[in-house]
Amino acid sequence: MDNYFIGIDVGTQGARMVLVDQKGNLIASDSRKFALDDRFREEQSPAIWWKDVEEMLEILFHQLPATIQKEHIRAISVTSTSGTVIPLDKNNQPIYEAIMYSDPRSEEQGKRCRGIALRHVKDGYTGFNASSGISKMLWFIETYPDKAQQLATWIHASDFMVGKLSGNYHTTDYTNVLKSGYDLDKLTWPAYISEEIGIKKAWLQQVVPSGTVVGKLDAELAATWGIPPIDVVVGMTDGCATQMASGAVKPGDWNTTIGTTLVIKGVTKNKVVDPLGRLYSHRHPEGYWMPGGASNTGADWISLDFQEDFQKLTAAAENLIPTGELAWPLKQIGERYPIMAPQAKGFEPQTTDCTTLFAANLEGVAFIERLAYEIIEELSGEKIAAIYSAGGGANSDLWLKIRASVMNVPTYKCKEASGAFGAAIMAASYTYYQSLQEAAAEMASIEKKVMPDPILHQEYEKQYNAFKQKLKDLNYIS
């Protein structure tokens, strides 16, 4: 008998929903683009999110294939953006729009929150800035003191959807609270948040492990959709959900997602503490840690400089690797991970050959990825066992070959590594399976396994060392 799980991803500009079975097979999916105004990167109406998600769910349940029995739908969960927060009144109604993670207006409050945290937090997260939830909370109560009088609860983006589904707005998970100041070591809200920053303790949610069931589907919704009152599982942040979807959920497993930027997330037995603040660690629901970091280097250079000739260049570049050239296709000034260098600029070889430059750029991103993992191994004392690759960068077989050979570990291309699919895995992890690791092992599927090429690896060792030396010569690393 098959069982079914629903995952919802509320993104910056739209939402996606998937229905999958217990083996991770996609049964149905849908997506919507939100009707947003030009201030969508600062504020959005949560009511717009819910309108589109409710519509997708209603269509799903009324158009299910005859082979799907509604009573076998078991659970639903949600993922959304990290750092987006919403103030609610005592009736769980928003008293202001969702303040988006990308809203820069709380920059000054972020600096103050970071300064206070640094005095109180020894090894925990202190990297608060304009994109942090706690900074936005402080910005709101200082900017709108009259509205703040109505405040009853601060929630995160995915919590709003969980609340609409279950009525429970007062519970959130480990991943959402990292940038709201929660102490993931002691599993408590630290006193400095209320005593020095001014966020009242009564405004803060109960925090539970990711994957926890926090309620049943609202009875009225269940009746309207003709389904049983399924379990509603606490939400999580989008980056962590993508990690779940990739299958990187046990110690030694790592996920690299190459899209516009390069994002690395993994699982370690021990907490990773980075004195330079390049890495931060989420709490794994099963007691491990999920460190990660985001680079400004990624695949944006392809869409900016090589999009029209991508397939042709890829075929030609295969005959050129290893190039022996040094390139770093950083398309903006400044890097944050694995190098903390606000002054950093990219570089490229002195060549007029487009194919050589393209191939060297592929290698350069692989070198940045390796440098990131070297730092992780140094700080954690643990070895990288495998890399699960997602994002547009995983669609290039040549790039996978380069990256596996540079890293010298197996690299797996994920078949389905979306936030919505990760949310579906979380929905199944403790409602049908016994753990997140078991759920991911059964549901996340690998489309391709790429092993390192020993000859390429030997050549890339020399090229990588030259790449690191150039970064030292430019004073980007010590």
Coordinates of C-alpha atoms in Angstrom, one line a residue:
M1 CA 0.0 0.0 0.0
D2 CA 1.4 3.4 -1.0
N3 CA 1.4 6.4 1.3
Y4 CA 1.6 10.0 0.2
F5 CA 3.2 13.2 1.4
I6 CA 2.9 16.8 0.4
G7 CA 5.7 19.3 0.3
I8 CA 5.2 23.1 -0.2
D9 CA 7.9 25.6 -1.0
V10 CA 7.0 29.3 -0.6
G11 CA 9.8 31.2 -2.4
T12 CA 10.5 34.8 -3.0
Q13 CA 8.4 35.2 -6.1
G14 CA 6.2 32.1 -6.1
A15 CA 5.2 28.8 -4.6
R16 CA 5.7 25.1 -5.7
M17 CA 3.9 22.0 -4.4
V18 CA 4.6 18.3 -4.8
L19 CA 2.8 15.1 -3.9
V20 CA 5.1 12.1 -3.6
D21 CA 4.8 8.6 -2.4
Q22 CA 7.0 6.9 0.3
K23 CA 9.6 6.0 -2.3
G24 CA 9.9 9.6 -3.5
N25 CA 8.1 9.1 -6.8
L26 CA 6.5 12.3 -8.0
I27 CA 2.7 11.9 -8.3
A28 CA 1.7 15.5 -8.9
S29 CA 3.1 19.0 -8.8
D30 CA 2.0 22.6 -9.3
S31 CA 3.4 26.0 -9.1
R32 CA 2.3 29.6 -9.0
K33 CA 3.9 33.0 -9.4
F34 CA 2.8 35.5 -6.8
A35 CA 1.1 38.8 -7.8
L36 CA 3.6 41.1 -6.3
D37 CA 4.4 44.8 -6.5
D38 CA 7.8 46.4 -7.0
R39 CA 8.5 46.3 -3.2
F40 CA 8.4 42.5 -3.0
R41 CA 12.0 42.2 -1.9
E42 CA 11.2 44.3 1.2
E43 CA 7.6 43.3 2.1
Q44 CA 5.0 40.8 0.9
S45 CA 1.5 40.0 1.9
P46 CA 1.3 36.5 3.5
A47 CA -2.3 36.4 2.4
I48 CA -1.1 36.3 -1.2
W49 CA 1.1 33.2 -0.4
W50 CA -1.9 31.4 1.2
K51 CA -4.3 32.3 -1.6
D52 CA -2.0 30.6 -4.2
V53 CA -1.1 27.6 -1.9
E54 CA -4.7 27.0 -1.0
E55 CA -5.7 27.1 -4.7
M56 CA -3.0 24.6 -5.6
L57 CA -4.0 22.2 -2.8
E58 CA -7.7 22.4 -3.7
I59 CA -6.9 21.6 -7.4
L60 CA -4.6 18.7 -6.3
F61 CA -7.2 17.1 -4.1
H62 CA -10.1 17.4 -6.6
Q63 CA -8.0 16.2 -9.5
L64 CA -6.2 13.2 -7.9
P65 CA -5.8 10.2 -10.2
A66 CA -8.3 7.4 -9.4
T67 CA -5.5 5.2 -8.3
I68 CA -4.7 7.5 -5.4
Q69 CA -6.7 6.9 -2.3
K70 CA -7.1 10.1 -0.2
E71 CA -7.0 8.2 3.1
H72 CA -3.4 7.2 2.3
I73 CA -2.2 10.9 2.3
R74 CA -0.3 11.0 5.5
A75 CA 1.3 14.4 6.1
I76 CA 2.2 17.8 4.8
S77 CA 5.1 20.2 5.5
V78 CA 6.4 23.6 4.3
T79 CA 9.7 25.3 3.5
S80 CA 10.3 29.0 2.9
T81 CA 12.9 31.7 3.0
S82 CA 15.3 32.0 6.0
G83 CA 15.1 35.4 7.9
T84 CA 11.6 36.4 6.7
V85 CA 9.4 37.3 9.7
I86 CA 5.8 38.3 10.4
P87 CA 4.3 40.0 13.5
L88 CA 1.0 38.6 14.6
D89 CA -1.6 39.9 17.0
K90 CA -3.4 37.9 19.8
N91 CA -5.8 36.5 17.1
N92 CA -2.9 35.3 15.0
Q93 CA -3.6 37.9 12.4
P94 CA -0.6 39.8 10.8
I95 CA -0.4 43.4 12.0
Y96 CA 2.1 44.1 9.2
E97 CA 3.3 42.5 6.0
A98 CA 6.0 39.8 5.9
I99 CA 9.3 41.5 6.3
M100 CA 11.5 39.8 3.7
Y101 CA 15.0 38.4 4.3
S102 CA 16.2 40.6 1.4
D103 CA 14.9 43.8 3.0
P104 CA 18.0 46.0 3.7
R105 CA 16.3 48.5 6.0
S106 CA 17.4 46.7 9.2
E107 CA 21.1 47.0 8.5
E108 CA 21.7 49.3 11.5
Q109 CA 19.7 47.0 13.8
G110 CA 21.7 44.0 12.5
K111 CA 24.9 45.6 13.5
R112 CA 23.6 46.3 17.0
C113 CA 22.3 42.8 17.4
R114 CA 25.6 41.4 16.3
G115 CA 27.5 43.6 18.8
I116 CA 25.3 42.5 21.7
A117 CA 25.5 38.8 20.7
L118 CA 29.3 38.9 20.5
R119 CA 29.3 39.9 24.2
H120 CA 27.2 36.9 25.2
V121 CA 27.7 34.1 22.8
K122 CA 31.0 32.2 22.9
D123 CA 30.7 29.5 20.1
G124 CA 27.1 30.1 18.8
Y125 CA 25.8 32.1 15.9
T126 CA 26.5 35.8 16.0
G127 CA 26.5 36.7 12.3
F128 CA 23.4 38.9 12.5
N129 CA 22.9 41.4 9.7
A130 CA 20.1 43.0 7.7
S131 CA 19.0 39.6 6.4
S132 CA 18.5 38.2 9.9
G133 CA 15.1 37.7 11.5
I134 CA 16.0 39.3 14.8
S135 CA 17.3 42.4 13.1
K136 CA 13.9 42.8 11.3
M137 CA 12.0 42.3 14.6
L138 CA 14.0 45.1 16.2
W139 CA 13.6 47.3 13.1
F140 CA 9.8 46.9 13.3
I141 CA 9.3 47.7 17.0
E142 CA 11.6 50.8 16.7
T143 CA 9.9 52.0 13.4
Y144 CA 6.3 51.2 14.4
P145 CA 6.1 51.5 18.2
D146 CA 2.3 51.9 18.0
K147 CA 1.8 48.7 16.0
A148 CA 4.2 46.9 18.3
Q149 CA 1.7 47.4 21.1
Q150 CA -0.6 44.9 19.3
L151 CA 2.2 42.3 19.0
A152 CA 1.6 38.8 20.4
T153 CA 3.9 36.5 18.4
W154 CA 6.8 36.8 15.9
I155 CA 6.7 34.0 13.4
H156 CA 8.7 32.9 10.3
A157 CA 7.5 32.6 6.7
S158 CA 7.0 28.8 6.8
D159 CA 5.3 29.1 10.3
F160 CA 2.5 31.2 8.7
M161 CA 1.7 28.4 6.3
V162 CA 1.8 25.8 9.0
G163 CA -0.5 28.0 11.0
K164 CA -3.0 28.3 8.2
L165 CA -3.0 24.6 7.7
S166 CA -3.1 23.5 11.4
G167 CA -4.0 26.6 13.5
N168 CA -0.7 26.3 15.3
Y169 CA 1.3 29.5 14.8
H170 CA 3.3 29.2 18.0
T171 CA 5.7 26.4 17.2
T172 CA 8.7 26.6 14.9
D173 CA 11.8 24.5 14.1
Y174 CA 15.5 24.5 14.7
T175 CA 16.4 25.8 11.2
N176 CA 14.1 28.9 11.3
V177 CA 15.3 30.2 14.6
L178 CA 19.1 30.3 13.9
K179 CA 18.9 33.9 12.6
S180 CA 16.3 34.9 15.2
G181 CA 18.9 34.4 18.0
Y182 CA 17.9 31.0 19.4
D183 CA 20.6 29.1 21.3
L184 CA 21.0 25.8 19.4
D185 CA 23.4 24.5 22.0
K186 CA 21.3 25.0 25.1
L187 CA 18.0 24.8 23.1
T188 CA 16.6 28.0 24.7
W189 CA 16.0 31.6 23.8
P190 CA 18.9 33.5 25.5
A191 CA 18.2 36.2 28.0
Y192 CA 20.0 38.9 26.1
I193 CA 17.3 38.9 23.4
S194 CA 14.7 40.3 25.7
E195 CA 17.0 42.0 28.3
E196 CA 19.2 43.9 25.9
I197 CA 17.7 43.8 22.4
G198 CA 14.1 44.3 23.6
I199 CA 12.3 41.4 21.9
K200 CA 9.9 40.3 24.6
K201 CA 10.1 36.6 25.6
A202 CA 6.3 36.3 25.2
W203 CA 6.6 37.1 21.5
L204 CA 8.9 34.2 20.8
Q205 CA 7.8 30.7 19.7
Q206 CA 8.3 27.2 21.1
V207 CA 11.1 25.5 19.2
V208 CA 11.1 21.8 18.2
P209 CA 13.2 19.6 16.1
S210 CA 12.6 19.8 12.3
G211 CA 10.2 17.0 11.3
T212 CA 8.0 17.3 14.4
V213 CA 4.3 16.9 14.0
V214 CA 2.7 20.1 15.4
G215 CA -0.9 19.5 14.6
K216 CA -3.6 18.1 12.4
L217 CA -5.0 19.7 9.2
D218 CA -7.8 22.1 10.0
A219 CA -11.1 20.3 10.1
E220 CA -12.8 22.8 7.8
L221 CA -10.0 22.5 5.2
A222 CA -10.0 18.7 5.5
A223 CA -13.8 18.6 4.9
T224 CA -13.6 21.0 1.9
W225 CA -10.8 19.0 0.3
G226 CA -12.3 15.6 1.1
I227 CA -9.3 14.3 2.9
P228 CA -8.6 13.0 6.4
P229 CA -7.1 15.4 9.0
I230 CA -3.5 14.6 8.0
D231 CA -0.5 15.4 10.1
V232 CA 1.0 18.9 9.7
V233 CA 4.8 18.9 10.2
V234 CA 6.7 22.0 11.3
G235 CA 8.3 23.9 8.5
M236 CA 12.0 24.6 7.8
T237 CA 14.2 26.9 5.8
D238 CA 14.6 26.5 2.1
G239 CA 18.4 25.9 2.1
C240 CA 18.0 23.0 4.6
A241 CA 15.1 21.6 2.7
T242 CA 17.1 21.4 -0.5
Q243 CA 19.8 19.6 1.5
M244 CA 17.2 17.1 2.7
A245 CA 16.1 16.6 -0.9
S246 CA 19.6 15.9 -2.1
G247 CA 20.0 13.0 0.4
A248 CA 22.8 14.6 2.3
V249 CA 21.5 13.9 5.8
K250 CA 24.0 11.7 7.6
P251 CA 27.5 12.6 8.9
G252 CA 30.1 12.9 6.1
D253 CA 27.5 13.7 3.5
W254 CA 27.6 17.1 1.9
N255 CA 25.5 19.0 -0.6
T256 CA 26.8 21.6 -3.1
T257 CA 24.1 23.5 -4.9
I258 CA 25.5 25.6 -7.8
G259 CA 23.0 28.2 -9.0
T260 CA 23.6 31.9 -9.2
T261 CA 25.8 31.3 -6.2
L262 CA 27.5 28.3 -4.7
V263 CA 25.9 27.0 -1.4
I264 CA 27.4 24.2 0.6
K265 CA 25.6 22.4 3.4
G266 CA 26.4 19.1 5.2
V267 CA 26.2 17.0 8.3
T268 CA 28.9 16.6 11.0
K269 CA 28.9 14.8 14.3
N270 CA 30.4 17.8 16.0
K271 CA 29.4 21.5 15.8
V272 CA 31.6 23.5 13.5
V273 CA 32.7 26.8 15.0
D274 CA 34.3 29.3 12.5
P275 CA 36.0 32.2 14.3
L276 CA 35.8 34.2 11.0
G277 CA 32.0 33.7 10.6
R278 CA 32.1 32.2 7.1
L279 CA 30.3 29.1 8.2
Y280 CA 27.2 28.7 10.5
S281 CA 25.7 25.5 11.9
H282 CA 22.1 24.5 11.9
R283 CA 20.9 21.8 14.4
H284 CA 20.1 18.4 12.8
P285 CA 16.9 16.9 14.2
E286 CA 18.8 13.8 15.2
G287 CA 21.5 15.5 17.3
Y288 CA 24.1 16.1 14.6
W289 CA 25.0 19.5 13.2
M290 CA 24.4 20.9 9.7
P291 CA 27.1 23.5 8.9
G292 CA 27.0 25.5 5.7
G293 CA 28.0 28.6 3.9
A294 CA 27.2 30.5 0.8
S295 CA 29.7 31.9 -1.7
N296 CA 29.3 34.8 -4.1
T297 CA 30.9 32.5 -6.7
G298 CA 28.6 30.3 -8.7
A299 CA 27.2 29.9 -12.2
D300 CA 26.0 33.4 -12.9
W301 CA 29.0 33.9 -15.2
I302 CA 27.6 31.3 -17.6
S303 CA 24.3 33.2 -18.1
L304 CA 26.1 36.5 -18.3
D305 CA 29.0 35.6 -20.7
F306 CA 28.5 32.1 -22.2
Q307 CA 24.8 31.3 -22.4
E308 CA 24.3 31.2 -26.1
D309 CA 27.3 28.9 -26.8
F310 CA 27.0 26.7 -23.7
Q311 CA 26.5 23.3 -25.3
K312 CA 29.1 23.9 -28.0
L313 CA 31.7 25.2 -25.5
T314 CA 31.1 22.3 -23.2
A315 CA 31.8 19.8 -25.9
A316 CA 35.0 21.7 -27.0
A317 CA 36.2 22.2 -23.4
E318 CA 36.3 18.5 -22.7
N319 CA 39.4 18.3 -24.9
L320 CA 41.1 21.1 -23.0
I321 CA 41.0 19.9 -19.4
P322 CA 43.0 20.2 -17.4
T323 CA 43.8 23.7 -18.8
G324 CA 46.6 24.6 -16.4
E325 CA 45.1 28.1 -16.3
L326 CA 44.0 30.1 -13.3
A327 CA 40.5 31.6 -13.3
W328 CA 38.1 32.8 -10.7
P329 CA 34.8 33.9 -12.3
L330 CA 33.6 36.1 -9.4
K331 CA 31.2 38.6 -11.0
Q332 CA 31.0 41.1 -8.2
I333 CA 33.4 42.7 -5.8
G334 CA 33.8 40.8 -2.6
E335 CA 33.6 37.2 -1.4
R336 CA 32.1 35.8 1.9
Y337 CA 32.8 32.1 1.7
P338 CA 35.2 30.3 1.7
I339 CA 37.1 33.6 1.6
M340 CA 36.1 36.5 3.8
A341 CA 37.4 39.3 1.6
P342 CA 35.1 42.3 0.8
Q343 CA 37.8 43.6 -1.5
A344 CA 38.2 40.5 -3.6
K345 CA 38.0 40.6 -7.4
G346 CA 37.9 37.7 -9.8
F347 CA 40.6 37.0 -12.3
E348 CA 41.0 35.2 -15.6
P349 CA 43.9 33.9 -17.8
Q350 CA 45.4 36.1 -20.5
T351 CA 43.8 34.3 -23.4
T352 CA 41.6 35.3 -26.3
D353 CA 40.3 31.8 -26.7
C354 CA 36.7 31.6 -25.5
T355 CA 36.8 27.8 -25.0
T356 CA 39.9 28.0 -22.8
L357 CA 38.4 30.7 -20.7
F358 CA 35.1 28.7 -20.3
A359 CA 37.0 25.6 -19.3
A360 CA 39.2 27.5 -16.9
N361 CA 36.2 29.1 -15.2
L362 CA 34.6 25.6 -14.7
E363 CA 37.9 24.6 -13.0
G364 CA 38.0 27.8 -11.0
V365 CA 34.6 27.2 -9.4
A366 CA 35.7 23.7 -8.6
F367 CA 38.8 25.1 -6.8
I368 CA 36.6 27.5 -4.8
E369 CA 34.4 24.5 -3.8
R370 CA 37.5 22.5 -2.7
L371 CA 38.8 25.4 -0.7
A372 CA 35.5 25.6 1.1
Y373 CA 35.6 21.9 1.9
E374 CA 39.2 22.1 3.1
I375 CA 38.1 24.7 5.6
I376 CA 35.2 22.5 6.7
E377 CA 37.5 19.5 7.3
E378 CA 40.0 21.7 9.2
L379 CA 37.4 23.2 11.5
S380 CA 35.4 20.0 12.1
G381 CA 38.2 17.4 12.1
E382 CA 35.9 15.2 10.0
K383 CA 36.4 14.0 6.5
I384 CA 34.2 14.6 3.5
A385 CA 32.8 11.2 2.4
A386 CA 30.6 12.2 -0.6
I387 CA 29.2 15.3 -2.3
Y388 CA 25.6 15.4 -3.5
S389 CA 25.2 18.0 -6.2
A390 CA 22.2 20.0 -7.1
G391 CA 21.3 23.2 -8.9
G392 CA 21.9 24.1 -12.5
G393 CA 25.6 23.4 -12.2
A394 CA 24.8 19.7 -11.7
N395 CA 23.4 19.5 -15.2
S396 CA 26.8 19.6 -16.8
D397 CA 28.5 16.2 -17.0
L398 CA 31.8 17.9 -17.8
W399 CA 31.6 20.1 -14.7
L400 CA 30.7 17.1 -12.5
K401 CA 33.8 15.3 -13.9
I402 CA 36.0 18.3 -13.1
R403 CA 34.6 18.8 -9.6
A404 CA 34.8 15.1 -8.6
S405 CA 38.4 15.0 -9.8
V406 CA 39.4 18.2 -8.0
M407 CA 37.7 17.0 -4.8
N408 CA 38.8 13.4 -5.2
V409 CA 35.5 12.1 -3.7
P410 CA 32.4 10.6 -5.4
T411 CA 29.9 13.2 -6.6
Y412 CA 26.3 12.3 -7.0
K413 CA 23.8 14.2 -9.1
C414 CA 20.4 14.4 -7.4
K415 CA 17.3 13.5 -9.5
E416 CA 15.0 15.8 -7.6
A417 CA 16.6 18.4 -5.2
S418 CA 13.9 21.1 -4.8
G419 CA 12.8 22.7 -1.6
A420 CA 9.3 21.3 -2.1
F421 CA 10.6 17.8 -2.4
G422 CA 12.7 18.4 0.8
A423 CA 9.6 19.5 2.6
A424 CA 7.9 16.3 1.5
I425 CA 10.8 14.2 2.9
M426 CA 10.4 16.1 6.2
A427 CA 6.7 15.4 6.2
A428 CA 7.5 11.6 5.9
S429 CA 10.5 11.5 8.2
Y430 CA 8.7 10.9 11.5
T431 CA 5.1 10.2 10.4
Y432 CA 5.9 7.2 8.2
Y433 CA 9.6 6.5 8.7
Q434 CA 11.5 6.3 12.0
S435 CA 14.1 9.0 11.2
L436 CA 15.1 11.7 8.7
Q437 CA 18.0 9.5 7.6
E438 CA 15.7 6.6 6.8
A439 CA 13.3 8.8 4.9
A440 CA 16.0 10.4 2.8
A441 CA 17.5 7.0 2.0
E442 CA 14.2 5.8 0.7
M443 CA 12.9 8.9 -1.0
A444 CA 15.9 10.9 -2.3
S445 CA 17.2 9.3 -5.6
I446 CA 20.5 9.6 -7.3
E447 CA 20.4 10.2 -11.1
K448 CA 24.2 9.8 -11.7
K449 CA 27.3 8.9 -9.8
V450 CA 30.6 10.5 -10.9
M451 CA 33.9 9.0 -9.6
P452 CA 37.1 11.0 -9.6
D453 CA 39.5 10.5 -12.6
P454 CA 42.9 9.6 -11.0
I455 CA 44.9 11.1 -13.8
L456 CA 42.9 14.3 -13.8
H457 CA 43.2 14.5 -10.0
Q458 CA 47.0 14.4 -10.2
E459 CA 47.0 17.2 -12.6
Y460 CA 44.5 19.2 -10.7
E461 CA 46.5 18.9 -7.5
K462 CA 49.2 21.1 -9.1
Q463 CA 46.7 23.5 -10.7
Y464 CA 44.8 23.9 -7.4
N465 CA 48.0 24.6 -5.4
A466 CA 48.8 27.3 -7.9
F467 CA 45.3 28.7 -7.6
K468 CA 45.7 28.9 -3.8
Q469 CA 49.1 30.6 -4.2
K470 CA 47.5 33.2 -6.4
L471 CA 44.9 33.9 -3.7
K472 CA 47.7 34.3 -1.2
D473 CA 49.6 36.6 -3.5
L474 CA 46.5 38.8 -3.8
N475 CA 46.1 38.8 0.0
Y476 CA 42.7 37.1 -0.1
I477 CA 43.8 34.2 2.1
S478 CA 46.7 33.9 4.5

